[in-house]
Coordinates of C-alpha atoms in Angstrom, one line a residue:
M1 CA -21.2 -42.5 81.1
S2 CA -21.5 -38.8 82.0
T3 CA -21.7 -35.6 80.1
D4 CA -19.8 -32.4 80.8
V5 CA -21.3 -28.9 80.8
W6 CA -20.5 -28.5 77.1
G7 CA -22.4 -31.6 76.1
I8 CA -19.3 -33.8 75.5
D9 CA -19.8 -37.4 76.6
D10 CA -17.1 -39.2 78.6
G11 CA -17.4 -42.1 76.2
Y12 CA -19.9 -44.4 74.5
F13 CA -20.7 -48.0 73.7
D14 CA -20.8 -48.8 70.0
A15 CA -23.3 -51.1 68.2
L16 CA -21.0 -54.0 68.9
G17 CA -21.1 -53.4 72.6
I18 CA -17.5 -52.1 72.8
E19 CA -16.8 -49.3 75.2
H20 CA -14.9 -46.2 73.8
V21 CA -13.6 -43.6 76.3
T22 CA -13.3 -40.0 75.1
S23 CA -9.6 -39.2 75.0
R24 CA -8.2 -35.9 76.3
E25 CA -7.0 -35.1 72.8
T26 CA -10.5 -35.6 71.4
R27 CA -12.1 -33.4 74.1
A28 CA -9.5 -30.7 73.5
A29 CA -10.2 -30.7 69.8
I30 CA -14.0 -30.5 70.3
L31 CA -13.7 -27.6 72.8
A32 CA -11.4 -25.7 70.4
A33 CA -13.9 -26.3 67.6
M34 CA -16.6 -24.8 69.8
G35 CA -14.5 -21.6 70.0
L36 CA -13.3 -22.2 73.5
D37 CA -9.9 -22.3 75.1
P38 CA -9.4 -26.0 76.0
A39 CA -6.6 -25.6 78.6
P40 CA -8.5 -24.1 81.6
L41 CA -11.6 -26.2 80.8
L42 CA -9.6 -29.4 80.7
A43 CA -7.9 -28.4 84.0
A44 CA -11.4 -27.8 85.6
Y45 CA -12.5 -31.2 84.2
D46 CA -9.4 -32.9 85.6
D47 CA -10.2 -31.3 89.0
E48 CA -13.7 -32.8 88.9
T49 CA -12.5 -36.3 87.8
D50 CA -9.9 -36.4 90.5
D51 CA -12.8 -37.1 92.8
P52 CA -13.3 -40.9 93.1
D53 CA -17.1 -40.3 92.7
P54 CA -17.2 -37.3 90.4
P55 CA -20.5 -35.5 90.1
H56 CA -22.5 -35.7 86.9
L57 CA -22.0 -32.5 85.0
P58 CA -25.3 -31.4 83.6
L59 CA -25.6 -30.4 79.9
V60 CA -25.9 -26.6 79.9
A61 CA -28.1 -26.2 83.0
R62 CA -31.6 -25.2 82.2
T63 CA -31.9 -22.3 84.8
G64 CA -30.3 -19.6 82.7
D65 CA -26.6 -20.3 83.1
A66 CA -25.9 -21.3 79.5
P67 CA -22.2 -21.0 78.7
P68 CA -21.4 -17.5 77.4
L69 CA -20.2 -16.9 73.9
D70 CA -16.6 -15.9 73.4
A71 CA -15.3 -12.6 72.1
Q72 CA -17.4 -13.0 68.9
G73 CA -20.5 -11.9 70.7
E74 CA -22.7 -12.3 73.8
A75 CA -25.7 -14.6 73.9
E76 CA -29.0 -12.9 73.3
V77 CA -31.1 -15.8 74.7
Q78 CA -30.0 -16.7 78.2
D79 CA -32.4 -19.5 78.7
V80 CA -35.0 -21.6 76.9
R81 CA -38.2 -22.9 78.5
V82 CA -40.4 -25.5 77.0
V83 CA -44.0 -25.6 78.1
R84 CA -46.8 -27.7 76.8
A85 CA -49.9 -25.9 75.6
G86 CA -52.6 -26.3 78.2
G87 CA -50.2 -28.0 80.6
A88 CA -49.1 -27.2 84.1
L89 CA -48.3 -23.6 85.0
A90 CA -44.7 -22.8 84.7
R91 CA -43.0 -20.5 87.2
V92 CA -40.7 -17.8 85.8
A93 CA -39.1 -14.6 86.9
P94 CA -41.2 -11.4 86.6
G95 CA -41.0 -9.8 83.2
D96 CA -42.9 -9.0 80.0
L97 CA -43.9 -11.9 77.7
I98 CA -43.8 -10.8 74.1
L99 CA -45.8 -13.2 71.9
E100 CA -45.1 -14.0 68.3
D101 CA -47.8 -11.6 67.1
G102 CA -46.4 -8.8 69.2
T103 CA -48.8 -8.9 72.1
I104 CA -47.2 -8.0 75.4
I105 CA -48.3 -9.8 78.6
A106 CA -47.1 -8.7 82.0
V107 CA -45.9 -11.8 83.9
A108 CA -45.5 -11.9 87.7
Q109 CA -44.6 -15.4 88.7
V110 CA -46.2 -17.9 86.4
L111 CA -46.8 -18.1 82.7
P112 CA -50.5 -17.8 81.5
A113 CA -52.1 -21.2 80.9
D114 CA -53.6 -20.3 77.6
L115 CA -50.5 -19.3 75.6
P116 CA -50.7 -20.0 71.9
I117 CA -48.4 -22.6 70.4
G118 CA -45.2 -21.0 69.1
Y119 CA -42.1 -19.0 70.1
H120 CA -42.4 -16.2 72.7
R121 CA -39.9 -13.9 74.4
L122 CA -39.8 -13.3 78.1
V123 CA -37.9 -10.1 78.9
P124 CA -37.0 -9.9 82.6
R125 CA -37.7 -6.7 84.6
A126 CA -34.4 -7.2 86.3
G127 CA -31.1 -8.5 85.0
R128 CA -30.0 -9.1 81.4
G129 CA -30.9 -11.4 78.6
E130 CA -34.2 -13.0 77.8
T131 CA -35.9 -16.4 77.9
L132 CA -37.2 -18.1 74.8
V133 CA -40.5 -19.7 75.8
I134 CA -41.4 -22.5 73.4
V135 CA -45.1 -23.5 73.7
T136 CA -45.4 -26.9 72.2
P137 CA -48.4 -29.0 71.2
G138 CA -46.6 -31.8 72.9
H139 CA -46.3 -34.0 69.9
C140 CA -46.0 -33.9 66.1
H141 CA -48.9 -33.7 63.7
L142 CA -50.1 -37.2 62.9
P143 CA -53.6 -37.9 61.5
D144 CA -55.4 -40.6 63.4
D145 CA -56.5 -42.2 60.1
L146 CA -53.1 -42.1 58.4
R147 CA -52.5 -45.6 57.0
T148 CA -51.2 -45.6 53.5
W149 CA -48.5 -46.8 51.1
G150 CA -46.4 -45.1 48.5
W151 CA -43.2 -45.0 46.4
A152 CA -39.7 -43.8 47.3
A153 CA -38.0 -42.1 44.4
Q154 CA -34.7 -40.4 43.7
L155 CA -36.1 -37.4 41.7
Y156 CA -32.9 -36.8 39.8
A157 CA -33.1 -40.4 38.5
T158 CA -36.8 -40.3 37.5
R159 CA -36.6 -38.8 34.1
S160 CA -39.3 -38.4 31.5
R161 CA -38.7 -38.0 27.8
Q162 CA -39.2 -34.3 28.3
S163 CA -36.5 -34.0 30.9
W164 CA -33.2 -32.2 30.2
G165 CA -31.0 -35.0 31.4
I166 CA -32.3 -35.0 35.0
G167 CA -35.6 -35.7 36.7
D168 CA -37.4 -32.5 37.4
L169 CA -40.4 -31.1 39.3
A170 CA -42.7 -31.6 36.3
D171 CA -41.6 -35.2 36.4
L172 CA -42.5 -35.3 40.1
R173 CA -45.9 -33.9 39.3
R174 CA -46.4 -36.6 36.6
L175 CA -45.1 -39.3 38.9
G176 CA -47.5 -38.2 41.6
R177 CA -50.5 -38.3 39.3
W178 CA -49.6 -41.8 38.1
A179 CA -48.9 -43.0 41.6
R180 CA -52.2 -41.7 42.9
E181 CA -54.5 -42.4 39.9
T182 CA -53.0 -45.6 38.5
T183 CA -51.4 -47.4 41.5
G184 CA -53.5 -46.0 44.4
A185 CA -50.5 -44.8 46.3
G186 CA -51.0 -42.1 48.9
V187 CA -47.4 -40.6 49.3
I188 CA -44.1 -40.2 47.5
M189 CA -40.9 -39.9 49.4
I190 CA -38.1 -38.1 47.5
N191 CA -34.5 -37.4 48.0
P192 CA -33.7 -33.9 49.5
L193 CA -34.2 -31.1 47.0
T194 CA -31.6 -29.0 48.9
A195 CA -29.5 -26.4 47.1
A196 CA -26.1 -27.0 45.8
T197 CA -23.8 -24.1 45.2
P198 CA -24.4 -22.9 41.6
V199 CA -20.8 -23.2 40.4
R200 CA -19.0 -26.1 38.7
P201 CA -18.4 -28.8 39.7
I202 CA -22.0 -29.2 40.8
E203 CA -22.2 -31.3 44.0
P204 CA -24.2 -34.5 43.2
S205 CA -25.1 -35.6 46.7
P206 CA -28.5 -34.3 48.0
Y207 CA -27.2 -35.1 51.5
Y208 CA -24.2 -32.7 51.2
P209 CA -26.1 -29.5 50.9
S210 CA -24.9 -25.9 50.5
S211 CA -28.3 -24.9 52.0
R212 CA -31.1 -26.9 53.6
R213 CA -33.4 -23.9 53.5
F214 CA -33.3 -23.4 49.8
R215 CA -33.7 -25.7 46.8
N216 CA -31.8 -26.8 43.7
P217 CA -32.8 -25.0 40.4
L218 CA -31.6 -28.0 38.4
F219 CA -35.0 -29.5 39.2
L220 CA -36.8 -26.7 37.3
R221 CA -38.8 -27.6 34.1
I222 CA -37.7 -24.8 31.9
E223 CA -40.7 -25.0 29.6
E224 CA -42.9 -24.1 32.6
V225 CA -41.0 -21.0 33.7
P226 CA -43.1 -17.9 33.3
G227 CA -41.8 -15.8 30.4
V228 CA -40.2 -18.8 28.6
E229 CA -41.8 -17.7 25.4
V230 CA -39.1 -15.0 25.0
L231 CA -36.7 -17.8 24.1
G232 CA -38.5 -18.4 20.8
A233 CA -36.5 -20.8 18.5
E234 CA -33.7 -20.8 21.0
L235 CA -35.8 -22.9 23.3
V236 CA -36.0 -25.7 20.7
R237 CA -32.2 -25.8 20.5
L238 CA -31.7 -25.9 24.2
A239 CA -34.4 -28.4 24.8
E240 CA -33.0 -30.8 22.1
A241 CA -29.6 -30.5 23.7
G242 CA -31.1 -31.2 27.1
R243 CA -33.1 -34.2 26.0
A244 CA -30.1 -35.6 24.2
L245 CA -28.5 -36.1 27.6
N246 CA -31.2 -38.7 28.4
R247 CA -29.4 -41.1 26.1
E248 CA -26.9 -41.8 28.9
R249 CA -27.8 -43.3 32.2
R250 CA -25.1 -41.3 34.0
I251 CA -26.5 -37.9 34.8
D252 CA -24.2 -35.1 33.5
R253 CA -24.9 -32.3 36.0
E254 CA -22.3 -30.0 34.4
A255 CA -24.0 -30.1 31.0
I256 CA -27.4 -29.8 32.5
F257 CA -26.3 -26.8 34.6
A258 CA -24.9 -25.0 31.6
L259 CA -28.1 -25.5 29.5
K260 CA -30.6 -24.6 32.2
M261 CA -28.6 -21.6 33.4
D262 CA -28.3 -20.4 29.8
A263 CA -32.1 -20.7 29.4
L264 CA -32.9 -19.2 32.8
Q265 CA -30.6 -16.2 32.3
R266 CA -32.1 -15.4 28.9
I267 CA -35.6 -15.5 30.4
F268 CA -34.6 -13.4 33.4
D269 CA -33.1 -10.8 31.1
H270 CA -36.7 -10.0 30.1
F271 CA -38.2 -10.3 33.6
T272 CA -39.6 -7.0 34.8
G273 CA -41.3 -8.2 37.9
D274 CA -44.2 -10.2 39.3
A275 CA -46.3 -9.6 42.4
R276 CA -46.1 -13.3 43.4
F277 CA -42.3 -13.1 43.3
D278 CA -42.3 -9.9 45.5
R279 CA -44.5 -11.7 48.0
F280 CA -42.3 -14.7 48.1
W281 CA -39.1 -12.6 48.7
N282 CA -40.9 -10.5 51.4
Q283 CA -41.9 -13.7 53.1
Q284 CA -38.4 -15.2 53.0
G285 CA -36.8 -11.9 54.1
D286 CA -33.1 -11.6 54.9
A287 CA -32.6 -15.4 54.6
L288 CA -33.2 -15.3 50.9
T289 CA -31.3 -12.2 50.3
Q290 CA -28.2 -13.6 52.1
F291 CA -28.5 -16.9 50.2
A292 CA -28.8 -15.1 46.9
A293 CA -25.8 -12.9 47.8
Y294 CA -23.8 -16.0 48.5
C295 CA -24.7 -17.6 45.2
A296 CA -23.7 -14.4 43.3
R297 CA -20.4 -14.1 45.2
A298 CA -19.7 -17.8 44.6
E299 CA -20.0 -17.3 40.9
R300 CA -17.0 -14.9 41.2
H301 CA -14.8 -16.5 43.8
G302 CA -15.8 -20.2 44.0
K303 CA -18.1 -22.0 46.4
D304 CA -15.8 -22.0 49.5
W305 CA -16.4 -18.7 51.2
R306 CA -13.4 -19.3 53.5
R307 CA -11.2 -18.7 50.4
W308 CA -13.0 -15.5 49.3
P309 CA -11.4 -12.1 49.8
S310 CA -11.6 -11.3 53.5
E311 CA -14.0 -8.4 53.0
Y312 CA -16.6 -10.9 51.6
Q313 CA -16.2 -13.7 54.2
R314 CA -18.9 -12.4 56.5
P315 CA -22.5 -11.9 55.4
D316 CA -22.9 -8.8 57.6
G317 CA -19.7 -7.1 56.3
G318 CA -19.9 -3.7 54.7
E319 CA -18.6 -4.9 51.4
V320 CA -21.2 -7.6 51.2
I321 CA -24.0 -5.1 51.9
R322 CA -22.5 -2.8 49.3
F323 CA -22.3 -5.8 46.9
V324 CA -26.0 -6.6 47.4
T325 CA -26.9 -3.0 46.4
E326 CA -24.5 -2.7 43.5
E327 CA -25.2 -6.2 42.1
A328 CA -28.9 -6.2 42.9
R329 CA -29.8 -7.6 39.5
R330 CA -27.6 -10.7 40.0
V331 CA -28.8 -11.2 43.6
R332 CA -32.4 -10.9 42.3
F333 CA -31.7 -13.6 39.7
H334 CA -30.8 -16.1 42.3
A335 CA -33.8 -15.2 44.5
W336 CA -36.0 -15.5 41.4
L337 CA -34.7 -19.0 40.8
Q338 CA -35.9 -20.0 44.3
W339 CA -39.3 -18.6 43.6
L340 CA -39.6 -20.6 40.5
V341 CA -38.6 -23.8 42.3
D342 CA -41.1 -23.1 45.1
E343 CA -43.9 -22.6 42.5
Q344 CA -43.1 -25.8 40.6
L345 CA -42.9 -27.8 43.9
A346 CA -46.2 -26.4 45.0
S347 CA -47.7 -27.6 41.7
A348 CA -46.3 -31.1 42.1
A349 CA -47.6 -31.3 45.7
K350 CA -51.2 -30.9 44.4
E351 CA -51.0 -34.3 42.9
I352 CA -49.9 -36.4 46.0
A353 CA -48.5 -36.0 49.5
I354 CA -44.8 -35.6 49.2
I355 CA -42.4 -36.7 52.0
N356 CA -39.3 -34.6 52.0
D357 CA -35.9 -35.6 53.5
L358 CA -33.8 -33.5 55.9
P359 CA -30.0 -34.1 55.7
I360 CA -28.2 -34.2 59.1
G361 CA -25.7 -31.5 58.4
L362 CA -24.2 -28.9 56.1
D363 CA -21.3 -28.4 53.6
V364 CA -18.9 -26.2 55.6
A365 CA -18.0 -24.3 52.4
G366 CA -21.6 -23.7 51.4
A367 CA -24.3 -21.0 51.8
D368 CA -25.8 -21.8 55.2
A369 CA -22.4 -22.2 56.7
W370 CA -21.4 -18.7 55.3
C371 CA -24.6 -17.3 56.9
W372 CA -24.2 -19.0 60.2
Q373 CA -20.4 -19.4 60.4
D374 CA -20.1 -18.3 64.1
L375 CA -22.5 -21.1 65.1
L376 CA -20.7 -24.0 63.4
A377 CA -18.0 -26.3 64.5
R378 CA -16.0 -25.9 61.3
D379 CA -13.2 -28.3 62.3
I380 CA -15.7 -31.1 63.1
S381 CA -17.4 -33.6 60.9
V382 CA -20.4 -35.7 61.9
G383 CA -20.6 -39.4 61.4
A384 CA -21.3 -42.7 63.2
P385 CA -19.3 -45.0 65.5
P386 CA -18.3 -48.5 64.5
D387 CA -21.1 -51.0 63.8
E388 CA -21.4 -54.3 62.0
F389 CA -21.5 -52.7 58.6
A390 CA -18.8 -50.1 59.1
V391 CA -16.3 -51.6 61.5
T392 CA -14.1 -48.4 61.6
G393 CA -17.0 -46.0 61.9
Q394 CA -18.3 -43.5 59.3
D395 CA -17.4 -39.9 58.5
W396 CA -20.1 -38.1 56.6
G397 CA -18.1 -34.9 56.1
L398 CA -21.0 -32.7 57.3
T399 CA -20.6 -29.8 59.7
P400 CA -22.6 -29.6 63.0
F401 CA -23.9 -26.6 64.9
I402 CA -22.3 -25.8 68.2
P403 CA -25.1 -26.7 70.7
H404 CA -24.8 -23.8 73.1
R405 CA -24.3 -21.2 70.3
L406 CA -27.3 -22.5 68.4
R407 CA -29.3 -22.3 71.7
A408 CA -28.2 -18.7 72.3
T409 CA -29.9 -17.7 69.0
G410 CA -33.2 -19.1 70.2
Y411 CA -32.6 -22.0 67.7
E412 CA -33.4 -19.6 64.8
P413 CA -31.3 -21.5 62.2
F414 CA -33.0 -24.8 63.2
R415 CA -36.4 -23.2 63.1
Q416 CA -35.8 -21.8 59.6
T417 CA -34.5 -25.1 58.4
I418 CA -37.4 -27.2 59.6
R419 CA -39.9 -24.7 58.3
A420 CA -38.3 -24.6 54.9
M421 CA -38.1 -28.4 54.6
L422 CA -41.8 -28.6 55.4
G423 CA -42.9 -26.2 52.6
H424 CA -45.6 -27.8 50.4
V425 CA -45.1 -31.3 51.7
G426 CA -47.2 -33.8 53.7
G427 CA -44.3 -35.3 55.6
L428 CA -40.7 -35.0 56.5
R429 CA -38.1 -37.7 57.1
I430 CA -35.4 -36.5 59.5
D431 CA -32.1 -38.2 58.5
H432 CA -30.3 -39.7 61.5
V433 CA -32.9 -38.4 64.0
M434 CA -30.7 -39.5 66.9
G435 CA -28.8 -36.2 66.1
L436 CA -31.6 -34.4 67.9
F437 CA -30.3 -36.1 71.1
R438 CA -26.6 -36.5 70.4
L439 CA -24.3 -36.3 67.4
F440 CA -21.1 -38.2 66.8
W441 CA -18.5 -35.5 66.4
I442 CA -15.2 -36.3 64.6
P443 CA -12.4 -33.9 64.9
R444 CA -11.3 -33.6 61.2
A445 CA -7.6 -33.8 62.2
L446 CA -8.1 -37.0 64.2
G447 CA -10.4 -39.2 62.1
A448 CA -13.6 -41.3 62.8
A449 CA -11.9 -43.6 65.3
R450 CA -11.3 -40.7 67.6
G451 CA -14.8 -39.3 67.6
T452 CA -17.3 -39.1 70.5
Y453 CA -20.8 -37.9 71.2
V454 CA -21.9 -34.4 71.9
R455 CA -25.4 -33.8 73.3
T456 CA -28.0 -31.2 72.7
H457 CA -31.2 -30.1 74.5
A458 CA -33.4 -32.7 72.8
D459 CA -36.6 -31.6 74.4
E460 CA -36.2 -28.1 72.9
L461 CA -35.4 -29.4 69.4
L462 CA -38.3 -31.8 69.5
A463 CA -40.6 -29.0 70.6
I464 CA -39.6 -27.0 67.6
V465 CA -40.2 -29.9 65.3
A466 CA -43.6 -30.5 66.8
I467 CA -44.6 -26.8 66.4
E468 CA -43.5 -26.7 62.7
S469 CA -45.1 -30.1 62.0
H470 CA -48.5 -28.8 63.3
R471 CA -48.2 -25.5 61.4
A472 CA -47.5 -27.4 58.2
R473 CA -49.9 -30.2 59.0
A474 CA -47.2 -32.7 58.0
F475 CA -46.2 -35.9 59.8
I476 CA -42.6 -36.5 60.8
V477 CA -40.5 -39.7 60.3
G478 CA -37.4 -40.1 62.4
E479 CA -34.7 -42.2 60.6
D480 CA -33.5 -44.2 63.6
L481 CA -31.2 -46.8 61.9
G482 CA -27.8 -47.6 63.4
T483 CA -26.7 -46.9 67.0
V484 CA -29.8 -45.8 68.8
E485 CA -29.4 -44.9 72.5
E486 CA -31.7 -46.4 75.1
G487 CA -34.9 -44.4 75.5
V488 CA -34.7 -42.5 72.2
R489 CA -37.3 -44.5 70.3
E490 CA -39.7 -44.3 73.3
E491 CA -39.3 -40.5 73.3
L492 CA -39.9 -40.3 69.5
A493 CA -43.1 -42.4 69.9
A494 CA -44.3 -40.1 72.7
Q495 CA -43.8 -37.2 70.2
R496 CA -45.9 -39.1 67.7
M497 CA -43.0 -39.3 65.3
L498 CA -42.9 -42.4 63.1
S499 CA -39.9 -44.7 63.4
Y500 CA -38.2 -45.9 60.2
R501 CA -38.0 -49.6 59.8
L502 CA -36.4 -51.7 57.0
M503 CA -36.8 -55.4 56.3
Y504 CA -33.1 -55.6 55.6
F505 CA -32.3 -54.6 59.2
E506 CA -35.2 -55.8 61.4
P507 CA -34.8 -59.2 63.0
A508 CA -38.6 -59.7 63.1
H509 CA -41.0 -60.5 60.3
P510 CA -42.7 -57.3 58.9
R511 CA -46.0 -58.5 60.5
D512 CA -44.3 -57.7 63.8
F513 CA -43.1 -54.2 62.9
P514 CA -44.3 -51.3 65.0
E515 CA -47.5 -49.5 64.1
M516 CA -45.9 -46.1 64.6
A517 CA -43.5 -46.5 61.7
L518 CA -42.7 -45.8 58.1
S519 CA -41.5 -49.2 56.8
G520 CA -39.7 -50.3 53.7
V521 CA -37.3 -52.9 52.4
T522 CA -34.2 -51.0 51.5
T523 CA -32.9 -47.4 51.1
H524 CA -30.6 -45.4 48.9
D525 CA -27.4 -46.5 50.7
L526 CA -28.3 -50.3 50.5
A527 CA -28.6 -52.9 47.8
T528 CA -31.8 -53.1 45.7
V529 CA -33.7 -56.3 46.0
A530 CA -32.6 -57.3 42.5
G531 CA -29.0 -56.4 43.3
L532 CA -29.1 -58.5 46.5
W533 CA -30.9 -61.4 44.9
T534 CA -28.7 -61.7 41.8
G535 CA -25.4 -61.0 43.6
A536 CA -24.9 -58.0 41.3
D537 CA -24.5 -55.6 44.3
V538 CA -21.7 -57.6 45.9
A539 CA -20.0 -57.8 42.5
S540 CA -20.4 -54.0 42.1
A541 CA -19.0 -53.3 45.5
R542 CA -16.0 -55.6 44.9
A543 CA -15.3 -53.8 41.6
A544 CA -15.5 -50.4 43.3
G545 CA -12.8 -51.6 45.8
I546 CA -15.3 -51.9 48.8
E547 CA -14.6 -54.7 51.2
T548 CA -18.0 -56.5 51.5
N549 CA -19.4 -58.9 54.1
E550 CA -20.4 -61.5 51.6
S551 CA -21.6 -64.0 54.2
G552 CA -23.7 -61.2 55.7
M553 CA -25.2 -60.4 52.3
Q554 CA -26.0 -64.1 51.8
A555 CA -27.7 -64.1 55.2
L556 CA -29.7 -61.1 54.1
R557 CA -30.7 -62.9 50.9
D558 CA -31.7 -65.9 52.9
K559 CA -33.8 -63.7 55.2
I560 CA -35.9 -62.1 52.5
A561 CA -36.3 -65.6 50.9
R562 CA -37.6 -67.0 54.2
E563 CA -39.9 -64.1 55.0
G564 CA -41.2 -63.8 51.4
H565 CA -41.4 -67.6 50.7
I566 CA -39.2 -67.1 47.7
P567 CA -37.8 -70.2 45.9
P568 CA -34.0 -70.0 45.7
D569 CA -34.0 -70.0 41.9
A570 CA -36.8 -67.4 41.5
P571 CA -36.1 -64.6 39.0
P572 CA -35.5 -61.2 40.4
E573 CA -39.1 -59.9 39.6
V574 CA -40.6 -62.7 41.6
A575 CA -38.2 -62.1 44.5
I576 CA -39.2 -58.4 44.5
E577 CA -42.9 -59.0 44.4
R578 CA -42.8 -61.5 47.2
T579 CA -40.5 -59.4 49.3
Y580 CA -43.0 -56.5 49.1
A581 CA -45.9 -58.8 49.7
A582 CA -44.2 -59.7 53.0
L583 CA -43.7 -56.0 53.8
A584 CA -47.4 -55.3 53.1
S585 CA -48.2 -57.4 56.2
A586 CA -46.6 -54.7 58.4
P587 CA -49.1 -52.8 60.6
S588 CA -47.0 -49.7 60.1
R589 CA -48.8 -46.4 59.3
V590 CA -46.8 -46.0 56.0
I591 CA -45.1 -48.5 53.9
L592 CA -42.9 -47.7 50.8
A593 CA -41.6 -49.5 47.7
T594 CA -38.7 -48.0 45.8
L595 CA -39.0 -47.1 42.2
D596 CA -35.7 -48.9 41.7
D597 CA -37.3 -52.1 42.9
A598 CA -40.4 -51.4 40.8
I599 CA -38.4 -51.9 37.7
A600 CA -35.8 -54.4 39.0
V601 CA -32.8 -52.1 39.0
V602 CA -29.7 -53.9 40.2
E603 CA -27.5 -50.8 41.0
R604 CA -28.0 -48.9 44.3
P605 CA -28.1 -45.1 44.1
N606 CA -25.2 -44.6 46.5
M607 CA -22.3 -46.8 47.5
P608 CA -21.1 -45.5 50.9
G609 CA -17.3 -45.5 51.1
T610 CA -16.8 -44.5 47.5
T611 CA -16.2 -41.2 45.8
T612 CA -15.2 -41.7 42.2
A613 CA -15.3 -45.5 42.0
W614 CA -19.2 -45.5 41.9
P615 CA -21.5 -43.0 40.2
N616 CA -23.1 -42.0 43.4
W617 CA -26.4 -40.0 43.1
S618 CA -25.8 -39.9 39.3
L619 CA -27.5 -43.0 37.8
A620 CA -30.9 -42.4 36.2
L621 CA -33.5 -45.2 36.1
P622 CA -32.9 -47.3 33.0
M623 CA -36.2 -46.3 31.4
P624 CA -38.1 -43.0 31.1
L625 CA -41.1 -42.3 33.3
E626 CA -43.5 -42.9 30.3
E627 CA -42.2 -46.4 30.0
L628 CA -42.1 -47.1 33.7
E629 CA -45.9 -46.3 33.8
Q630 CA -46.6 -49.2 31.4
Q631 CA -44.5 -51.8 33.2
E632 CA -46.3 -54.8 34.8
L633 CA -44.0 -55.1 37.9
P634 CA -45.0 -51.7 39.4
K635 CA -48.7 -52.7 38.9
R636 CA -48.1 -56.0 40.7
L637 CA -46.3 -54.3 43.5
A638 CA -49.2 -51.8 43.8
K639 CA -51.6 -54.7 44.1
V640 CA -49.8 -56.3 47.0
M641 CA -49.0 -53.0 48.7
K642 CA -52.5 -51.6 48.8
R643 CA -53.7 -51.0 52.4

């Protein structure tokens, strides 16, 4: 298989070994989504493929001839060079090298050998454009002595008796303290805290974000917001209404949003300023201002910026700039919310190392898409090709960046996103890490069966991840489940990025898992151990109208029974404990147990393929955190999981 100059693969082999050839219709749709005129490009492609032995078309050549942008603007960055700190000297055209700190170094023919790690600009003395010079440490941050275990939690589901219907950042702090002091855990991995658009209906999925750079204020603990005392007796009323929502397992985000926004607005009405907030906003800069402006506009016109009045559809438009000035107080409110979330997350992170989770894409109607609309393939959804679990492929509904447009910005959106996701955490799981190499693009008009792969400059993206990892002193986990291209796992290992291994999927016993991995039993999209063991998960899927591979689920049950030496008539708690005892034999750097399994929950958090037939991302744990802390099964799991 070859790749054309725009990164579009000629075809691919799916996980079942079946070859799929990229159709002319698919190629045309992808080119159009990139903002290009397909007709002349397809004609040129046809000319190339008329040759019985056509040449391989390199992905956006690395010598400065990146495809130009269309009439919307000309590329600022004409080339990108990745060099390793302390590595071999790199030859470049003469110019001035402007370091991140503003230092200017005259360069004749080669880059200096002692460049600091980071992002530098080489401005040529002749010609146009500039080169982004990425100086990478060569691999991600990974402490040599990292060998630990921990819990995987859906924060929204992990409610305490003080919660207002949803697990919050104070609950995360408490969970971290219990995990560290009582169970001896070293990490907690949580679902993404990514921001949803603050208008109803509130998006429940943490993997369908309005913004990956900013966070969801629903996770705020209202009682810990500075200035909360101004609420007086009103706080009692709001808190009682919020805690009453804990009586139902299904999380009512609409009611929670109404209560928390009411409380927060009342507090903000008395907010006169705080030097810490000023510093936070200055550090975040235009990114926070634009995000806050989007939130304020969405309150008036709905979340989908594509349906707003035309004068507000671009963040750099005159009306938007005027709006930011005229509605400064409302914009300030949404920026203030982000400061509050940042402060409460920082407090929780003092208790235990948190592993954050990076979604693979964006909601095309959301904040980040509004800010970076010229860089996104809006008519494309990302997903996955057919495999043994999804025989028709998967469409995740998320929108990808156009590779050459993203590159022309010097990867600024990607840099901002990775940096934001690493804030206050000790690790980051990158969902579908194969997307750093290639993403499965699905033209929305054609469907998942007509998708194909589009490639990126993986070395450049990996270099950025490595830099941000070192700056945050956080390790990186690459979620490499599904269709993994040959050589990808080897490259991730060379980058000192941990693989992601699950007992459910691995053919080997955990004792044979790789050392460079974060390993677990299951994940949020799969059956819990109790759900698998009792058959409740198959029954739930059947009731939700999902066609299930019941023989495959039985084989999976047999697998954990064999590896955990579990009697066929064992109760779920015994099956859970023995399954995790088997996992504990893994030599992997990090192993995780889910909180769902710690209390034998039978329902999975998310049922792929459903929308309303299953309460995706909306089921709380069946007991509050205070009660969970007293249960025996978590203690038994901690005993077998300790490293």
